[in-house]
Coordinates of C-alpha atoms in Angstrom, one line a residue:
K18 CA 0.0 0.0 0.0
P19 CA 1.2 3.5 -0.6
G20 CA 2.5 5.4 2.4
T21 CA 0.7 8.2 4.1
S22 CA 1.3 11.8 3.5
P23 CA 2.1 14.5 6.1
L24 CA -1.5 15.9 5.6
D25 CA -2.9 13.8 8.5
S26 CA -4.4 11.2 6.2
C27 CA -4.4 7.7 7.4
F28 CA -4.3 5.0 4.7
M29 CA -6.2 2.0 6.0
C30 CA -9.4 1.4 4.2
G31 CA -7.9 1.1 0.8
R32 CA -9.6 -1.9 -0.9
G33 CA -13.3 -2.6 -1.2
A34 CA -15.9 -4.8 -2.9
L35 CA -18.6 -3.0 -4.9
T36 CA -21.5 -4.6 -6.7
L37 CA -24.1 -1.9 -6.1
S38 CA -26.0 -0.6 -9.2
G39 CA -27.2 2.9 -9.5
D40 CA -30.8 1.9 -8.8
K41 CA -29.8 -0.1 -5.8
C42 CA -27.9 2.9 -4.4
R43 CA -30.9 5.1 -5.0
R44 CA -33.0 2.8 -2.9
I45 CA -30.4 2.7 -0.1
A46 CA -30.3 6.4 -0.1
G47 CA -34.0 6.6 0.6
G48 CA -35.6 6.1 -2.8
A49 CA -38.8 8.0 -3.5
R50 CA -40.7 10.0 -0.9
R51 CA -43.4 12.5 -0.6
G52 CA -42.3 15.8 -2.1
G53 CA -39.2 14.6 -3.9
V54 CA -37.0 11.8 -5.1
T55 CA -33.4 10.7 -4.8
K56 CA -31.5 11.6 -8.0
V57 CA -28.9 9.4 -9.5
R58 CA -26.0 10.8 -11.6
N59 CA -23.0 9.3 -13.4
A60 CA -24.2 5.8 -12.5
E61 CA -22.5 4.5 -15.7
K62 CA -19.1 5.1 -14.0
L63 CA -19.9 2.5 -11.3
K64 CA -18.4 -0.9 -12.2
T65 CA -18.8 -4.2 -10.4
K66 CA -15.5 -4.9 -8.8
Y67 CA -14.7 -7.4 -6.0
N68 CA -11.3 -5.8 -5.5
L69 CA -11.6 -2.1 -5.9
G70 CA -8.9 0.3 -5.0
P71 CA -8.5 4.1 -4.8
M72 CA -8.7 6.2 -8.0
N73 CA -11.8 4.2 -9.0
Y74 CA -15.3 5.5 -8.8
V75 CA -17.5 4.8 -5.8
P76 CA -21.2 5.6 -5.1
V77 CA -21.7 8.6 -2.9
V78 CA -24.8 9.9 -1.2
R79 CA -25.1 13.6 -0.5
S80 CA -27.7 16.2 0.3
V81 CA -28.4 18.6 -2.5
E82 CA -30.5 21.8 -2.9
G83 CA -33.9 20.9 -4.2
S84 CA -37.3 22.5 -4.6
G85 CA -40.6 22.2 -2.8
P86 CA -41.4 21.9 0.9
Y87 CA -38.6 19.3 1.5
A88 CA -35.8 21.1 -0.4
N89 CA -33.3 20.8 2.5
F90 CA -33.6 17.1 2.4
D91 CA -33.3 16.2 -1.3
R92 CA -30.5 13.7 -2.0
E93 CA -28.3 12.6 -4.8
V94 CA -26.4 9.5 -5.5
C95 CA -23.4 10.1 -7.8
A96 CA -20.2 8.4 -8.7
M97 CA -17.1 10.1 -7.3
R98 CA -13.5 9.2 -7.7
W99 CA -12.0 7.8 -4.5
G100 CA -9.1 10.0 -3.4
L101 CA -9.9 13.6 -2.7
V102 CA -8.5 16.4 -4.9
P103 CA -9.2 19.7 -3.1
S104 CA -10.7 22.6 -5.1
F105 CA -7.5 24.7 -4.4
A106 CA -5.1 22.1 -5.9
K107 CA -2.8 23.4 -8.7
N108 CA -3.0 20.1 -10.4
E109 CA -4.5 16.6 -9.9
E110 CA -1.2 14.8 -9.5
E111 CA -0.5 16.7 -6.2
Y112 CA -3.1 14.3 -4.6
N113 CA -2.4 11.1 -6.5
A114 CA -0.4 8.8 -4.2
F115 CA 0.3 6.5 -7.0
K116 CA 2.2 9.3 -8.8
G117 CA 4.1 10.5 -5.7
G118 CA 1.4 12.9 -4.5
N119 CA -0.4 13.1 -1.2
S120 CA -2.6 10.3 -0.1
T121 CA -6.2 11.5 0.5
F122 CA -8.1 8.2 0.3
N123 CA -8.7 8.4 4.0
A124 CA -8.7 11.2 6.6
R125 CA -8.5 11.1 10.3
I126 CA -11.7 12.5 11.9
E127 CA -9.8 13.4 15.0
G128 CA -8.1 16.8 14.4
A129 CA -9.9 17.3 11.0
E130 CA -11.0 20.7 12.3
T131 CA -7.4 21.9 12.5
R132 CA -6.5 21.0 8.9
N133 CA -7.7 23.4 6.2
L134 CA -7.8 20.5 3.7
W135 CA -10.7 19.0 5.8
R136 CA -12.0 21.8 7.9
R137 CA -13.7 23.7 5.1
L138 CA -15.7 20.6 4.1
L139 CA -16.9 19.5 7.5
D140 CA -20.1 21.5 7.6
K141 CA -21.2 21.7 3.9
R142 CA -19.6 18.8 2.1
R143 CA -20.4 15.7 4.2
C144 CA -21.4 12.6 2.3
I145 CA -21.8 8.8 2.6
V146 CA -19.7 6.3 0.7
L147 CA -21.4 3.0 0.0
F148 CA -19.5 -0.4 -0.1
D149 CA -20.5 -4.0 0.0
G150 CA -17.5 -4.5 2.3
F151 CA -13.8 -3.7 2.5
Y152 CA -10.5 -5.5 3.0
E153 CA -7.8 -5.0 5.6
W154 CA -4.5 -6.8 6.2
K155 CA -4.1 -8.1 9.7
A156 CA -0.6 -8.6 11.1
H157 CA 0.3 -12.3 11.6
V158 CA 1.6 -13.5 15.0
D159 CA 5.0 -14.0 13.3
G160 CA 5.2 -10.3 12.7
K161 CA 6.4 -10.9 9.2
T162 CA 3.3 -11.7 7.1
K163 CA -0.1 -10.1 6.7
I164 CA -3.5 -11.9 6.7
P165 CA -6.1 -10.4 4.3
M166 CA -9.5 -9.9 6.0
F167 CA -12.9 -9.0 4.6
I168 CA -15.2 -6.8 6.7
R169 CA -18.9 -6.3 6.0
N170 CA -22.2 -6.1 7.9
K171 CA -23.7 -9.2 9.4
D172 CA -26.5 -10.9 7.5
E173 CA -29.0 -10.3 10.2
Y174 CA -28.2 -6.5 10.4
D175 CA -31.2 -4.6 9.1
G176 CA -29.7 -1.3 8.1
H177 CA -30.5 -1.3 4.4
V178 CA -31.9 2.2 4.0
I179 CA -31.1 5.8 5.1
P180 CA -34.4 7.2 6.4
W181 CA -35.9 10.6 5.6
P182 CA -36.6 13.1 8.4
K183 CA -40.0 12.3 10.0
E184 CA -41.1 10.8 6.8
E185 CA -41.7 7.3 5.3
A186 CA -40.3 6.4 2.0
E187 CA -42.9 5.7 -0.7
E188 CA -41.2 2.4 -1.7
D189 CA -39.8 -0.4 0.4
E190 CA -36.2 -1.4 -0.1
K191 CA -35.8 -5.0 -1.2
R192 CA -33.7 -6.8 1.4
D193 CA -31.5 -8.8 -1.0
G194 CA -28.3 -9.9 0.7
H195 CA -26.6 -8.2 3.6
A196 CA -26.9 -4.4 4.3
P197 CA -24.2 -2.3 2.6
L198 CA -21.6 -0.4 4.6
L199 CA -22.4 3.3 5.1
L200 CA -19.1 5.1 5.6
A201 CA -18.8 8.8 6.6
G202 CA -17.0 10.8 3.9
L203 CA -16.1 14.3 2.7
Y204 CA -16.2 15.4 -0.9
D205 CA -14.9 18.2 -3.0
T206 CA -14.8 19.4 -6.6
W207 CA -11.9 20.5 -8.8
Q208 CA -11.6 21.8 -12.3
D209 CA -8.7 21.6 -14.7
D210 CA -7.8 24.1 -17.4
S211 CA -10.3 22.5 -19.8
K212 CA -13.0 23.2 -17.2
E213 CA -13.8 19.6 -16.8
L214 CA -15.2 19.0 -13.3
L215 CA -13.7 16.3 -11.1
E216 CA -15.8 15.2 -8.0
S217 CA -13.8 13.2 -5.5
V218 CA -14.2 11.8 -2.0
T219 CA -12.3 10.7 1.1
I220 CA -13.4 8.2 3.7
L221 CA -13.1 9.3 7.3
T222 CA -11.4 7.0 9.9
M223 CA -11.4 6.7 13.6
D224 CA -9.8 4.8 16.5
P225 CA -11.1 1.2 16.6
Q226 CA -10.6 0.9 20.4
H227 CA -12.9 -1.7 22.1
T228 CA -14.2 -3.1 18.8
A229 CA -13.4 -6.2 16.7
M230 CA -11.5 -4.0 14.3
E231 CA -8.9 -3.2 17.0
K232 CA -7.3 -6.6 16.4
V233 CA -7.0 -6.0 12.6
H234 CA -5.8 -2.4 12.3
D235 CA -5.1 0.7 14.4
R236 CA -7.8 2.6 12.3
M237 CA -11.2 1.9 11.0
P238 CA -13.8 3.7 8.9
V239 CA -16.4 5.9 10.6
F240 CA -19.4 3.4 10.2
L241 CA -22.8 5.1 10.0
T242 CA -26.1 3.6 11.0
P243 CA -29.3 4.7 9.3
E244 CA -30.0 7.1 12.2
S245 CA -26.5 8.6 12.3
A246 CA -26.4 8.7 8.4
L247 CA -29.6 10.9 8.6
M248 CA -27.8 13.2 11.0
W249 CA -24.6 13.2 8.9
L250 CA -26.5 14.3 5.8
D251 CA -28.4 17.1 7.6
L252 CA -26.2 20.0 6.7
R253 CA -28.1 22.3 8.9
L254 CA -26.3 20.6 11.8
P255 CA -22.8 21.8 12.4
F256 CA -20.1 19.1 12.5
T257 CA -19.1 20.0 16.1
E258 CA -22.7 19.3 17.3
I259 CA -23.0 15.8 15.7
V260 CA -19.5 14.4 15.7
G261 CA -19.7 13.0 19.3
S262 CA -22.9 11.1 18.5
V263 CA -21.7 9.9 15.2
L264 CA -18.5 8.4 16.7
K265 CA -20.4 6.8 19.5
A266 CA -22.8 5.1 17.0
A267 CA -19.8 4.0 14.9
Q268 CA -18.1 2.3 17.8
A269 CA -21.3 0.6 18.9
H270 CA -21.9 -0.6 15.3
A271 CA -18.3 -2.0 15.0
Q272 CA -18.8 -3.8 18.3
S273 CA -21.9 -5.7 17.4
Q274 CA -22.8 -5.6 13.7
L275 CA -19.7 -6.4 11.7
L276 CA -18.6 -9.7 10.2
L277 CA -14.8 -10.2 9.8
Y278 CA -13.3 -13.2 8.2
E279 CA -10.0 -14.2 6.5
V280 CA -9.9 -14.4 2.7
S281 CA -7.3 -15.9 0.3
S282 CA -4.2 -14.1 -0.9
L283 CA -6.0 -13.6 -4.2
V284 CA -7.1 -10.1 -3.1
S285 CA -3.5 -9.0 -2.5
N286 CA -3.2 -8.6 -6.3
I287 CA -5.4 -5.6 -7.3
K288 CA -5.7 -7.2 -10.8
N289 CA -7.8 -10.0 -9.3
E290 CA -11.4 -8.8 -9.4
S291 CA -13.5 -12.1 -9.4
P292 CA -16.1 -12.9 -6.8
D293 CA -13.6 -15.4 -5.4
C294 CA -12.0 -12.5 -3.6
I295 CA -14.7 -12.2 -1.0
L296 CA -14.9 -16.0 -0.3
S297 CA -13.6 -17.0 3.1
K298 CA -10.2 -18.7 2.9
K299 CA -11.8 -22.0 3.8
E300 CA -14.4 -21.7 1.0
Y301 CA -11.8 -20.6 -1.5
S302 CA -9.5 -23.5 -0.6
A303 CA -12.4 -26.0 -0.8
K304 CA -13.3 -24.6 -4.2
Q305 CA -9.8 -25.0 -5.5
L306 CA -9.6 -28.5 -4.1
T307 CA -12.9 -29.4 -5.8
K308 CA -11.5 -28.1 -9.1
G309 CA -8.4 -30.2 -8.6
I310 CA -10.2 -33.4 -7.7
G311 CA -12.6 -32.8 -10.6
R312 CA -9.8 -32.6 -13.0
F313 CA -8.2 -35.8 -11.5
F314 CA -11.4 -37.8 -11.9
K315 CA -12.1 -36.4 -15.3
S316 CA -8.7 -37.4 -16.4
K317 CA -9.1 -40.9 -14.8
N318 CA -12.5 -41.4 -16.4
E319 CA -11.3 -40.3 -19.8
G320 CA -8.4 -42.7 -19.5
A321 CA -10.7 -45.6 -18.6
K322 CA -13.0 -44.7 -21.5
Q323 CA -10.1 -44.7 -23.9
Q324 CA -8.9 -48.1 -22.7
E325 CA -12.4 -49.5 -23.1
K326 CA -12.6 -48.0 -26.7
E327 CA -9.2 -49.5 -27.6
G328 CA -10.3 -52.9 -26.2
K329 CA -13.4 -52.9 -28.4
E330 CA -11.3 -52.0 -31.4
E331 CA -8.9 -54.9 -30.7
N332 CA -11.8 -57.3 -30.4
S333 CA -13.2 -56.1 -33.7
E334 CA -9.9 -56.9 -35.4
V335 CA -9.9 -60.6 -34.4
P336 CA -10.6 -62.6 -37.6
T337 CA -13.8 -64.6 -37.8
K338 CA -13.3 -68.4 -37.8
I339 CA -15.4 -70.1 -40.6
V340 CA -16.8 -73.6 -39.7
N341 CA -17.6 -75.9 -42.5
L342 CA -20.8 -77.8 -41.6
D343 CA -20.8 -80.0 -44.6

């Protein structure tokens, strides 16, 4: 993984699994409601990837200015590039860790108010990043190797939809599969000389103390629940008023609602993007073993069939003995 920059970023959540379609994200974001709908933009940039890294596009939920009696609460789902480029950047490469720039995939929520890079976004550019789950590498007891882990919500966790303030959604979200992760983020926009707009995002991280994540890494994403997500998206509320409640909810969520399991080393290569990446190591090994045994028996059966065929051919070549009955 790339190293961290001196900008108080902490690179920890740097690989994820994403299978969410634009329509699925719209429903997660609240779907339709009385007085407005959740808009979806740039959904074509979202690609199904089971091993997605920074500089790819991820689905982001944010509050937008709307019209009508519920204007303050309109929402938009849009694809943003993971790795924030601030509006004041001279060029994009300054904030591209893969090209020697600053790493802005993650940002520490502690002390964010003291950094201009983050401070100017805390009240007006809060957002939520959606993921199926993410990967983290846990230190092995030998201190030399790393164990890839996959982290997602438990199957029984029912946090599939971000609610509307004092309002019921007009459509029910279909509970297909486990609930997605709702991760607190900040976004910004930047324009190059050609006036092309780049929207980018960072994922906020926090101390994982007293949670299962503590044994995996010294940082974890700020997990949002449907209730804290509603609070996070309400831009009428200053960051300083909600941050305590948001962090408390994130810690409680990480203590009871996460499923963590070891996966194969397949995920260690970013080029591997198959569904096998999210299989538990045990499932993946069993699958590979089955393939191996299958090939063995296939080869053995084909050999037996070939021998049988050759035997029949040999029998057919034995000359017929003619008996004279006269």
